[in-house]
mmCIF file of C-alpha atoms and ligand atoms in Angstrom:
data_model
loop_
_atom_site.group_PDB
_atom_site.id
_atom_site.type_symbol
_atom_site.label_atom_id
_atom_site.label_comp_id
_atom_site.label_asym_id
_atom_site.label_seq_id
_atom_site.Cartn_x
_atom_site.Cartn_y
_atom_site.Cartn_z
ATOM 1 C CA MET A 1094 0.000 0.000 0.000
ATOM 2 C CA SER A 1095 1.458 3.374 -1.018
ATOM 3 C CA HIS A 1096 1.433 6.404 1.274
ATOM 4 C CA PRO A 1097 -1.757 8.453 1.593
ATOM 5 C CA ILE A 1098 -1.644 11.399 -0.799
ATOM 6 C CA PRO A 1099 -1.542 14.900 0.786
ATOM 7 C CA CYS A 1100 -4.677 16.730 -0.257
ATOM 8 C CA ASN A 1101 -5.900 20.303 0.301
ATOM 9 C CA LEU A 1102 -9.160 22.055 -0.306
ATOM 10 C CA ILE A 1103 -8.758 25.654 -1.576
ATOM 11 C CA THR A 1104 -12.049 27.411 -0.853
ATOM 12 C CA GLY A 1105 -13.410 30.938 -1.117
ATOM 13 C CA PHE A 1106 -16.290 32.832 -2.664
ATOM 14 C CA LEU A 1107 -16.907 33.363 -6.371
ATOM 15 C CA GLY A 1108 -13.951 35.129 -8.023
ATOM 16 C CA VAL A 1109 -11.854 35.634 -4.866
ATOM 17 C CA GLY A 1110 -8.724 34.213 -6.518
ATOM 18 C CA LYS A 1111 -8.702 30.419 -5.964
ATOM 19 C CA THR A 1112 -7.507 29.536 -9.477
ATOM 20 C CA THR A 1113 -4.925 32.345 -9.368
ATOM 21 C CA ALA A 1114 -3.635 30.892 -6.076
ATOM 22 C CA ILE A 1115 -3.437 27.359 -7.484
ATOM 23 C CA LEU A 1116 -1.536 28.631 -10.536
ATOM 24 C CA HIS A 1117 0.907 30.340 -8.179
ATOM 25 C CA LEU A 1118 1.343 27.139 -6.150
ATOM 26 C CA LEU A 1119 1.991 25.169 -9.355
ATOM 27 C CA GLU A 1120 4.753 27.611 -10.293
ATOM 28 C CA ASN A 1121 6.456 26.681 -7.025
ATOM 29 C CA LYS A 1122 5.852 22.940 -7.210
ATOM 30 C CA PRO A 1123 8.954 20.783 -6.654
ATOM 31 C CA GLU A 1124 10.007 19.642 -10.131
ATOM 32 C CA ASN A 1125 10.160 15.965 -9.253
ATOM 33 C CA GLU A 1126 6.564 15.867 -7.938
ATOM 34 C CA THR A 1127 3.347 15.220 -9.835
ATOM 35 C CA TRP A 1128 0.462 17.351 -8.637
ATOM 36 C CA ALA A 1129 -3.150 16.896 -9.574
ATOM 37 C CA VAL A 1130 -5.904 19.503 -9.443
ATOM 38 C CA LEU A 1131 -9.610 18.749 -9.250
ATOM 39 C CA VAL A 1132 -11.537 21.864 -10.153
ATOM 40 C CA ASN A 1133 -15.268 22.250 -9.870
ATOM 41 C CA GLU A 1134 -17.253 24.968 -11.569
ATOM 42 C CA PHE A 1135 -20.775 26.208 -11.277
ATOM 43 C CA GLY A 1136 -21.114 26.582 -15.030
ATOM 44 C CA GLU A 1137 -21.512 23.657 -17.397
ATOM 45 C CA ILE A 1138 -18.625 24.751 -19.642
ATOM 46 C CA GLY A 1139 -15.465 24.427 -17.551
ATOM 47 C CA ILE A 1140 -13.038 27.325 -17.910
ATOM 48 C CA ASP A 1141 -10.649 27.041 -14.956
ATOM 49 C CA GLY A 1142 -9.364 23.678 -16.247
ATOM 50 C CA ALA A 1143 -8.494 25.327 -19.572
ATOM 51 C CA MET A 1144 -6.782 28.199 -17.689
ATOM 52 C CA MET A 1145 -4.628 25.658 -15.824
ATOM 53 C CA GLN A 1146 -3.633 23.579 -18.872
ATOM 54 C CA GLY A 1147 0.078 23.363 -19.556
ATOM 55 C CA LYS A 1148 1.021 24.570 -16.064
ATOM 56 C CA GLY A 1149 2.702 21.341 -14.943
ATOM 57 C CA ALA A 1150 -0.177 19.556 -13.202
ATOM 58 C CA VAL A 1151 -2.734 16.938 -14.117
ATOM 59 C CA ILE A 1152 -6.106 18.699 -14.256
ATOM 60 C CA ARG A 1153 -9.576 17.271 -14.042
ATOM 61 C CA GLU A 1154 -12.744 19.327 -14.169
ATOM 62 C CA VAL A 1155 -16.115 18.683 -12.584
ATOM 63 C CA PRO A 1156 -18.331 21.246 -14.314
ATOM 64 C CA GLY A 1157 -22.056 21.811 -14.042
ATOM 65 C CA GLY A 1158 -22.938 22.705 -10.458
ATOM 66 C CA CYS A 1159 -21.347 22.135 -7.106
ATOM 67 C CA MET A 1160 -19.505 18.866 -6.855
ATOM 68 C CA CYS A 1161 -20.900 18.255 -3.413
ATOM 69 C CA CYS A 1162 -24.303 17.892 -5.021
ATOM 70 C CA VAL A 1163 -25.757 14.709 -6.451
ATOM 71 C CA ALA A 1164 -24.433 12.906 -3.348
ATOM 72 C CA GLY A 1165 -20.875 13.898 -4.191
ATOM 73 C CA LEU A 1166 -20.704 11.339 -6.959
ATOM 74 C CA PRO A 1167 -19.162 13.530 -9.696
ATOM 75 C CA MET A 1168 -16.464 14.562 -7.249
ATOM 76 C CA GLN A 1169 -15.646 10.998 -6.271
ATOM 77 C CA ILE A 1170 -15.507 9.842 -9.878
ATOM 78 C CA GLY A 1171 -13.209 12.754 -10.773
ATOM 79 C CA LEU A 1172 -10.984 12.205 -7.755
ATOM 80 C CA ASN A 1173 -10.711 8.449 -8.261
ATOM 81 C CA MET A 1174 -9.735 8.913 -11.905
ATOM 82 C CA LEU A 1175 -7.084 11.480 -10.993
ATOM 83 C CA ILE A 1176 -5.610 9.158 -8.380
ATOM 84 C CA ALA A 1177 -5.672 6.064 -10.603
ATOM 85 C CA ARG A 1178 -4.316 7.719 -13.736
ATOM 86 C CA SER A 1179 -1.747 10.188 -12.473
ATOM 87 C CA LYS A 1180 -0.659 8.696 -9.118
ATOM 88 C CA PRO A 1181 -0.104 12.244 -7.807
ATOM 89 C CA ASP A 1182 2.214 13.313 -4.979
ATOM 90 C CA ARG A 1183 -0.323 15.980 -3.984
ATOM 91 C CA ILE A 1184 -3.921 16.836 -4.811
ATOM 92 C CA LEU A 1185 -5.447 20.330 -4.716
ATOM 93 C CA ILE A 1186 -9.214 20.655 -4.892
ATOM 94 C CA GLU A 1187 -10.947 23.904 -5.945
ATOM 95 C CA PRO A 1188 -14.696 23.750 -5.276
ATOM 96 C CA THR A 1189 -17.036 26.285 -6.846
ATOM 97 C CA GLY A 1190 -17.222 29.613 -5.039
ATOM 98 C CA LEU A 1191 -20.954 29.027 -4.579
ATOM 99 C CA GLY A 1192 -20.424 25.690 -2.833
ATOM 100 C CA HIS A 1193 -20.553 24.671 0.810
ATOM 101 C CA PRO A 1194 -17.502 22.795 2.078
ATOM 102 C CA ALA A 1195 -19.297 20.528 4.592
ATOM 103 C CA GLN A 1196 -20.220 17.687 2.303
ATOM 104 C CA ILE A 1197 -16.932 17.763 0.416
ATOM 105 C CA LEU A 1198 -14.995 17.538 3.681
ATOM 106 C CA ASP A 1199 -17.286 14.741 4.890
ATOM 107 C CA ILE A 1200 -16.514 12.719 1.779
ATOM 108 C CA LEU A 1201 -12.778 13.356 1.980
ATOM 109 C CA HIS A 1202 -12.759 12.428 5.685
ATOM 110 C CA GLY A 1203 -14.886 9.350 5.042
ATOM 111 C CA GLU A 1204 -13.918 5.727 5.264
ATOM 112 C CA TYR A 1205 -13.439 5.365 1.515
ATOM 113 C CA TYR A 1206 -10.527 7.796 1.406
ATOM 114 C CA GLN A 1207 -9.118 7.021 4.847
ATOM 115 C CA ASP A 1208 -6.029 5.171 3.609
ATOM 116 C CA VAL A 1209 -5.882 6.971 0.273
ATOM 117 C CA LEU A 1210 -5.779 10.658 1.235
ATOM 118 C CA ASP A 1211 -3.881 12.564 3.903
ATOM 119 C CA LEU A 1212 -6.228 15.516 4.290
ATOM 120 C CA LYS A 1213 -4.189 18.600 5.177
ATOM 121 C CA ALA A 1214 -5.255 22.179 5.941
ATOM 122 C CA THR A 1215 -8.236 23.686 4.142
ATOM 123 C CA LEU A 1216 -7.205 27.134 2.883
ATOM 124 C CA CYS A 1217 -9.964 29.716 2.494
ATOM 125 C CA LEU A 1218 -9.389 32.902 0.507
ATOM 126 C CA VAL A 1219 -11.375 35.978 1.475
ATOM 127 C CA ASP A 1220 -11.652 39.394 -0.110
ATOM 128 C CA PRO A 1221 -11.479 41.658 2.983
ATOM 129 C CA ARG A 1222 -13.740 44.214 1.261
ATOM 130 C CA GLN A 1223 -16.568 41.661 1.365
ATOM 131 C CA LEU A 1224 -16.411 41.408 5.176
ATOM 132 C CA ALA A 1225 -18.101 44.814 5.327
ATOM 133 C CA GLU A 1226 -20.981 43.785 3.068
ATOM 134 C CA PRO A 1227 -24.106 42.176 4.556
ATOM 135 C CA ARG A 1228 -24.923 40.313 1.313
ATOM 136 C CA TYR A 1229 -21.739 38.276 1.839
ATOM 137 C CA LEU A 1230 -21.810 38.071 5.630
ATOM 138 C CA GLU A 1231 -25.402 36.818 5.506
ATOM 139 C CA ASN A 1232 -24.584 34.161 2.919
ATOM 140 C CA ASP A 1233 -24.295 30.770 4.665
ATOM 141 C CA ASN A 1234 -21.916 29.363 2.056
ATOM 142 C CA PHE A 1235 -19.590 32.363 2.482
ATOM 143 C CA ARG A 1236 -19.694 32.114 6.285
ATOM 144 C CA ASP A 1237 -19.139 28.375 6.432
ATOM 145 C CA GLN A 1238 -16.298 28.453 3.927
ATOM 146 C CA ILE A 1239 -14.599 30.666 6.522
ATOM 147 C CA ALA A 1240 -15.763 28.651 9.543
ATOM 148 C CA MET A 1241 -14.493 25.340 8.156
ATOM 149 C CA ALA A 1242 -11.076 26.616 7.015
ATOM 150 C CA ASP A 1243 -7.865 25.912 8.915
ATOM 151 C CA VAL A 1244 -6.053 28.761 7.193
ATOM 152 C CA LEU A 1245 -7.690 32.102 6.431
ATOM 153 C CA ILE A 1246 -6.049 34.188 3.733
ATOM 154 C CA ALA A 1247 -6.966 37.707 2.687
ATOM 155 C CA ASN A 1248 -6.400 37.857 -1.072
ATOM 156 C CA LYS A 1249 -6.509 41.027 -3.209
ATOM 157 C CA ALA A 1250 -4.733 42.879 -0.403
ATOM 158 C CA ASP A 1251 -3.523 45.264 -3.130
ATOM 159 C CA GLN A 1252 -7.120 46.456 -3.544
ATOM 160 C CA CYS A 1253 -7.799 47.008 0.180
ATOM 161 C CA THR A 1254 -7.366 49.915 2.538
ATOM 162 C CA GLU A 1255 -5.358 49.616 5.759
ATOM 163 C CA GLU A 1256 -8.656 49.663 7.678
ATOM 164 C CA GLN A 1257 -10.079 46.782 5.634
ATOM 165 C CA LEU A 1258 -6.921 44.721 6.164
ATOM 166 C CA GLN A 1259 -6.951 45.489 9.904
ATOM 167 C CA ALA A 1260 -10.629 44.492 10.095
ATOM 168 C CA PHE A 1261 -9.763 41.213 8.343
ATOM 169 C CA ASP A 1262 -6.959 40.502 10.831
ATOM 170 C CA ASP A 1263 -9.317 41.179 13.766
ATOM 171 C CA PHE A 1264 -12.022 39.018 12.195
ATOM 172 C CA GLY A 1265 -9.544 36.193 11.555
ATOM 173 C CA SER A 1266 -7.973 36.206 14.993
ATOM 174 C CA ASN A 1267 -11.397 36.156 16.693
ATOM 175 C CA GLN A 1268 -12.412 32.889 15.008
ATOM 176 C CA GLN A 1269 -13.162 29.933 17.264
ATOM 177 C CA PRO A 1270 -11.552 27.419 17.210
ATOM 178 C CA PRO A 1271 -8.514 29.532 16.315
ATOM 179 C CA LYS A 1272 -7.161 29.270 12.788
ATOM 180 C CA ALA A 1273 -3.763 27.649 12.195
ATOM 181 C CA LEU A 1274 -2.828 30.797 10.269
ATOM 182 C CA VAL A 1275 -4.428 34.130 9.362
ATOM 183 C CA THR A 1276 -2.511 36.024 6.705
ATOM 184 C CA GLN A 1277 -2.715 38.417 3.736
ATOM 185 C CA VAL A 1278 -1.556 38.101 0.128
ATOM 186 C CA SER A 1279 -2.068 39.594 -3.314
ATOM 187 C CA GLN A 1280 -2.396 37.692 -6.605
ATOM 188 C CA GLY A 1281 -2.884 34.414 -4.760
ATOM 189 C CA GLU A 1282 0.748 34.275 -3.664
ATOM 190 C CA LEU A 1283 0.290 31.405 -1.239
ATOM 191 C CA ASN A 1284 3.338 29.883 0.413
ATOM 192 C CA LYS A 1285 3.648 26.208 -0.515
ATOM 193 C CA ASP A 1286 4.487 25.342 3.120
ATOM 194 C CA TRP A 1287 0.977 26.413 4.212
ATOM 195 C CA LEU A 1288 -0.344 23.320 2.434
ATOM 196 C CA ASP A 1289 1.279 21.121 5.074
ATOM 197 C CA LEU A 1290 -0.430 22.784 8.033
ATOM 198 C CA THR A 1291 -2.671 20.466 10.009
ATOM 199 C CA ALA A 1292 -6.381 20.130 9.473
ATOM 200 C CA ILE A 1293 -8.719 19.841 12.455
ATOM 201 C CA THR A 1294 -12.447 19.145 12.474
ATOM 202 C CA ARG A 1295 -14.348 22.422 12.383
ATOM 203 C CA ALA A 1296 -18.084 22.629 12.578
ATOM 204 C CA ALA A 1297 -20.177 24.456 10.014
ATOM 205 C CA ALA A 1298 -22.830 26.822 11.359
ATOM 206 C CA LYS A 1299 -25.273 25.777 8.650
ATOM 207 C CA PRO A 1300 -24.141 22.465 7.173
ATOM 208 C CA ASP A 1301 -27.476 22.053 5.392
ATOM 209 C CA ALA A 1302 -27.650 25.613 4.104
ATOM 210 C CA HIS A 1303 -26.484 24.735 0.637
ATOM 211 C CA LYS A 1304 -29.476 24.051 -1.554
ATOM 212 C CA HIS A 1305 -28.231 21.128 -3.494
ATOM 213 C CA HIS A 1306 -28.570 21.069 -7.204
ATOM 214 C CA LYS A 1307 -30.812 18.395 -8.569
ATOM 215 C CA ALA A 1308 -29.078 16.146 -11.039
ATOM 216 C CA MET A 1309 -29.111 18.001 -14.333
ATOM 217 C CA PRO A 1310 -31.138 16.326 -17.042
ATOM 218 C CA ASP A 1311 -28.898 14.202 -19.208
ATOM 219 C CA ILE A 1312 -28.246 16.463 -22.174
ATOM 220 C CA GLY A 1313 -25.427 14.402 -23.576
ATOM 221 C CA PRO A 1314 -21.662 14.840 -23.523
ATOM 222 C CA LEU A 1315 -20.069 18.229 -23.971
ATOM 223 C CA GLU A 1316 -19.109 17.481 -27.542
ATOM 224 C CA LEU A 1317 -19.743 19.265 -30.790
ATOM 225 C CA GLN A 1318 -21.184 17.191 -33.573
ATOM 226 C CA PRO A 1319 -19.349 17.213 -36.921
ATOM 227 C CA GLY A 1320 -20.048 20.539 -38.650
ATOM 228 C CA GLU A 1321 -21.502 22.101 -35.478
ATOM 229 C CA GLU A 1322 -19.943 25.489 -34.762
ATOM 230 C CA PHE A 1323 -20.909 25.902 -31.120
ATOM 231 C CA LEU A 1324 -23.100 24.621 -28.324
ATOM 232 C CA ARG A 1325 -24.599 26.391 -25.331
ATOM 233 C CA ARG A 1326 -25.320 25.066 -21.830
ATOM 234 C CA GLU A 1327 -27.179 26.690 -18.953
ATOM 235 C CA ASN A 1328 -27.277 26.002 -15.242
ATOM 236 C CA LYS A 1329 -28.949 27.454 -12.163
ATOM 237 C CA GLY A 1330 -28.792 27.122 -8.391
ATOM 238 C CA GLN A 1331 -27.804 29.078 -5.238
ATOM 239 C CA ALA A 1332 -29.807 32.030 -6.636
ATOM 240 C CA HIS A 1333 -27.420 32.241 -9.589
ATOM 241 C CA PHE A 1334 -27.746 31.509 -13.292
ATOM 242 C CA SER A 1335 -24.987 30.572 -15.672
ATOM 243 C CA CYS A 1336 -24.667 30.203 -19.401
ATOM 244 C CA GLY A 1337 -21.668 28.817 -21.249
ATOM 245 C CA TRP A 1338 -20.692 28.467 -24.898
ATOM 246 C CA LEU A 1339 -18.273 25.987 -26.397
ATOM 247 C CA PHE A 1340 -16.974 26.907 -29.874
ATOM 248 C CA ALA A 1341 -15.255 24.520 -32.302
ATOM 249 C CA ASP A 1342 -11.469 24.766 -32.648
ATOM 250 C CA THR A 1343 -11.986 26.106 -36.179
ATOM 251 C CA VAL A 1344 -13.634 29.296 -34.853
ATOM 252 C CA ALA A 1345 -11.460 32.306 -34.047
ATOM 253 C CA PHE A 1346 -12.513 35.625 -32.555
ATOM 254 C CA SER A 1347 -11.417 39.211 -32.953
ATOM 255 C CA PHE A 1348 -9.583 40.062 -29.734
ATOM 256 C CA ASN A 1349 -10.533 43.732 -29.921
ATOM 257 C CA ARG A 1350 -14.229 43.075 -30.451
ATOM 258 C CA LEU A 1351 -14.343 40.525 -27.638
ATOM 259 C CA PHE A 1352 -12.510 42.857 -25.286
ATOM 260 C CA LEU A 1353 -15.019 45.628 -25.986
ATOM 261 C CA LEU A 1354 -17.946 43.232 -25.629
ATOM 262 C CA PHE A 1355 -16.803 41.759 -22.310
ATOM 263 C CA ASN A 1356 -16.067 45.222 -20.936
ATOM 264 C CA SER A 1357 -19.582 46.340 -21.806
ATOM 265 C CA LEU A 1358 -21.345 43.482 -19.992
ATOM 266 C CA ASP A 1359 -22.852 44.092 -16.580
ATOM 267 C CA VAL A 1360 -22.715 40.549 -15.167
ATOM 268 C CA LYS A 1361 -21.564 39.027 -11.912
ATOM 269 C CA ARG A 1362 -18.786 36.864 -13.299
ATOM 270 C CA LEU A 1363 -17.328 36.121 -16.704
ATOM 271 C CA LYS A 1364 -14.562 33.715 -17.644
ATOM 272 C CA ALA A 1365 -13.353 32.700 -21.064
ATOM 273 C CA VAL A 1366 -10.519 30.922 -22.828
ATOM 274 C CA VAL A 1367 -10.663 31.936 -26.468
ATOM 275 C CA LYS A 1368 -8.737 31.515 -29.717
ATOM 276 C CA THR A 1369 -8.281 35.044 -31.058
ATOM 277 C CA ASP A 1370 -6.424 36.755 -33.902
ATOM 278 C CA MET A 1371 -3.815 37.680 -31.274
ATOM 279 C CA GLY A 1372 -3.364 34.137 -29.942
ATOM 280 C CA VAL A 1373 -5.063 32.200 -27.144
ATOM 281 C CA ARG A 1374 -6.305 34.523 -24.422
ATOM 282 C CA GLY A 1375 -7.910 33.981 -21.028
ATOM 283 C CA PHE A 1376 -10.495 36.599 -19.986
ATOM 284 C CA ASN A 1377 -11.559 36.981 -16.391
ATOM 285 C CA MET A 1378 -14.088 39.513 -15.131
ATOM 286 C CA GLN A 1379 -14.990 39.958 -11.482
ATOM 287 C CA GLU A 1380 -16.802 42.950 -9.957
ATOM 288 C CA GLY A 1381 -16.579 44.775 -13.310
ATOM 289 C CA VAL A 1382 -12.791 44.432 -13.559
ATOM 290 C CA LEU A 1383 -11.665 42.616 -16.718
ATOM 291 C CA SER A 1384 -8.229 41.016 -16.854
ATOM 292 C CA VAL A 1385 -6.610 39.254 -19.796
ATOM 293 C CA LEU A 1386 -4.110 36.418 -19.644
ATOM 294 C CA GLU A 1387 -1.877 35.145 -22.450
ATOM 295 C CA LEU A 1388 -2.198 31.378 -22.710
ATOM 296 C CA ASP A 1389 -0.129 28.863 -24.686
ATOM 297 C CA GLU A 1390 -2.758 26.479 -25.869
ATOM 298 C CA ALA A 1391 -6.485 25.744 -26.025
ATOM 299 C CA ALA A 1392 -8.328 22.869 -27.635
ATOM 300 C CA ASP A 1393 -11.364 25.063 -28.351
ATOM 301 C CA SER A 1394 -12.954 28.357 -27.221
ATOM 302 C CA ARG A 1395 -15.067 28.566 -24.059
ATOM 303 C CA ILE A 1396 -17.046 31.413 -22.544
ATOM 304 C CA GLU A 1397 -18.976 31.222 -19.286
ATOM 305 C CA VAL A 1398 -21.116 33.956 -17.731
ATOM 306 C CA ILE A 1399 -22.745 33.965 -14.282
ATOM 307 C CA ASP A 1400 -25.402 36.393 -13.135
ATOM 308 C CA SER A 1401 -28.038 36.514 -10.441
ATOM 309 C CA THR A 1402 -30.735 38.577 -12.140
ATOM 310 C CA ASP A 1403 -33.941 37.057 -13.427
ATOM 311 C CA SER A 1404 -33.462 38.503 -16.887
ATOM 312 C CA ALA A 1405 -30.367 36.371 -17.287
ATOM 313 C CA GLN A 1406 -32.235 33.314 -18.443
ATOM 314 C CA LYS A 1407 -34.931 35.171 -20.279
ATOM 315 C CA THR A 1408 -33.108 37.597 -22.540
ATOM 316 C CA LEU A 1409 -29.517 38.165 -21.486
ATOM 317 C CA TRP A 1410 -28.089 34.847 -22.668
ATOM 318 C CA HIS A 1411 -29.658 35.286 -26.052
ATOM 319 C CA GLU A 1412 -28.307 38.832 -26.413
ATOM 320 C CA ILE A 1413 -24.835 37.781 -25.367
ATOM 321 C CA GLU A 1414 -24.892 34.869 -27.811
ATOM 322 C CA ASN A 1415 -25.663 37.182 -30.733
ATOM 323 C CA LEU A 1416 -22.922 39.560 -29.660
ATOM 324 C CA LEU A 1417 -20.441 36.689 -29.338
ATOM 325 C CA LEU A 1418 -21.281 35.503 -32.833
ATOM 326 C CA SER A 1419 -20.609 38.984 -34.164
ATOM 327 C CA CYS A 1420 -17.111 38.839 -32.638
ATOM 328 C CA ARG A 1421 -16.066 35.835 -34.751
ATOM 329 C CA LEU A 1422 -13.480 36.624 -37.414
ATOM 330 C CA THR A 1423 -15.784 35.051 -39.996
ATOM 331 C CA ALA A 1424 -18.706 37.299 -38.976
ATOM 332 C CA ASP A 1425 -17.688 40.034 -41.460
ATOM 333 C CA VAL A 1426 -17.707 37.581 -44.329
ATOM 334 C CA GLU A 1427 -21.221 36.379 -43.475
ATOM 335 C CA GLU A 1428 -22.660 39.861 -43.210
HETATM 336 N N1 GTP B 860 -6.285 43.049 -8.046
HETATM 337 C C1 GTP B 860 -6.215 41.746 -7.805
HETATM 338 N N2 GTP B 860 -6.857 40.886 -8.624
HETATM 339 C C2 GTP B 860 -6.771 39.568 -8.342
HETATM 340 C C3 GTP B 860 -6.028 39.081 -7.237
HETATM 341 N N3 GTP B 860 -6.156 37.729 -7.206
HETATM 342 C C4 GTP B 860 -6.931 37.392 -8.262
HETATM 343 N N4 GTP B 860 -7.299 38.495 -8.947
HETATM 344 C C5 GTP B 860 -8.184 38.553 -10.133
HETATM 345 O O1 GTP B 860 -9.498 38.173 -9.730
HETATM 346 C C6 GTP B 860 -10.167 37.504 -10.803
HETATM 347 C C7 GTP B 860 -10.706 36.157 -10.322
HETATM 348 O O2 GTP B 860 -9.622 35.299 -10.022
HETATM 349 P P1 GTP B 860 -9.772 33.703 -10.054
HETATM 350 O O3 GTP B 860 -8.451 33.155 -9.597
HETATM 351 O O4 GTP B 860 -10.287 33.253 -11.349
HETATM 352 O O5 GTP B 860 -10.877 33.505 -8.931
HETATM 353 P P2 GTP B 860 -11.611 32.163 -8.491
HETATM 354 O O6 GTP B 860 -11.822 32.251 -7.033
HETATM 355 O O7 GTP B 860 -10.863 30.975 -8.999
HETATM 356 O O8 GTP B 860 -13.000 32.321 -9.275
HETATM 357 P P3 GTP B 860 -14.183 31.215 -9.439
HETATM 358 O O9 GTP B 860 -13.511 29.915 -9.730
HETATM 359 O O10 GTP B 860 -14.981 31.711 -10.597
HETATM 360 O O11 GTP B 860 -14.948 31.239 -8.153
HETATM 361 C C8 GTP B 860 -9.131 37.376 -11.922
HETATM 362 O O12 GTP B 860 -9.349 38.393 -12.862
HETATM 363 C C9 GTP B 860 -7.805 37.555 -11.208
HETATM 364 O O13 GTP B 860 -6.808 38.068 -12.073
HETATM 365 C C10 GTP B 860 -5.361 40.022 -6.400
HETATM 366 O O14 GTP B 860 -4.739 39.699 -5.385
HETATM 367 N N5 GTP B 860 -5.510 41.330 -6.723
HETATM 368 MG MG1 MG B 861 -11.595 29.387 -10.141
#
């Protein structure tokens, strides 16, 4: 029997910087080790996996809702495949920002993984600015992500005032039971050694707060049929709606048009990995701030939008789809 594999959960609310932190950790991975990342997204079209491709780790995505839902089955299947195929030296798990950690931790602590995983500290990233906002503080998922973490990390410190950072430190040091570490970073610059801090059992205030997704109707694999240019998938839950588009590898977009389009959208969260006339680019929009990443490779183009307004399902997705189509390089020719 081989040694149990060290495993960490990296939690935190939607867009706080979990994927950025994992990318930073991968940059500092010992060269002789194989790391695996299991990443779960709310949207049906996984983007974070595409953002992490080619960064030296084995990646597996669990898209389409929170992986704790549907009795944790998608998570277990994903995890078991990662373990069997890549025999990793360490596993990092990024749940969706809208998820509740209780059920995930229950599964990882359970009998099935007892001899397989060595569950280390759960690291929760927090944007200190959100600690002053009731809509976050009153969100059970947000609160329990913090309550169940062993390590509490303020990310986006570069965006915070001294007062906000001080309030975070006070908030963190008042947690009971005390956290193993309360600290501040920018750009997800987590120290690799924090992964080896010890995990203890921490109770959730509202373990049942998360309204589990029902199993999505079986709408077939995420695969384009021959000749199909794109497909679109929607999802909803936790008072949020998402819509994602997967475009064939033959489709390329105008970078400038996409940049203008994304900047003009008033949505809660947008992520995309797209083939453009300037190369493969990752787009990431959170709280109205759009950032662009140069990427080496992408098998196809993916765009995922999350919003919490009712109009999202009714009209917004359709409008965005038409605008996306007009950003294709071939759109001029068709017109
Ligand atoms: N200014 C600033 N931006 C940051 C920092 N960390 C991350 N970001 C940006 O915040 C956005 C969201 O980062 P992600 O790493 O994708 O966040 P996430 O938590 O993985 O998001 P979800 O998986 O969608 O919940 C990106 O545009 C990042 O570039 C930071 O410390 N400062
Ligand atoms: Mg992410």
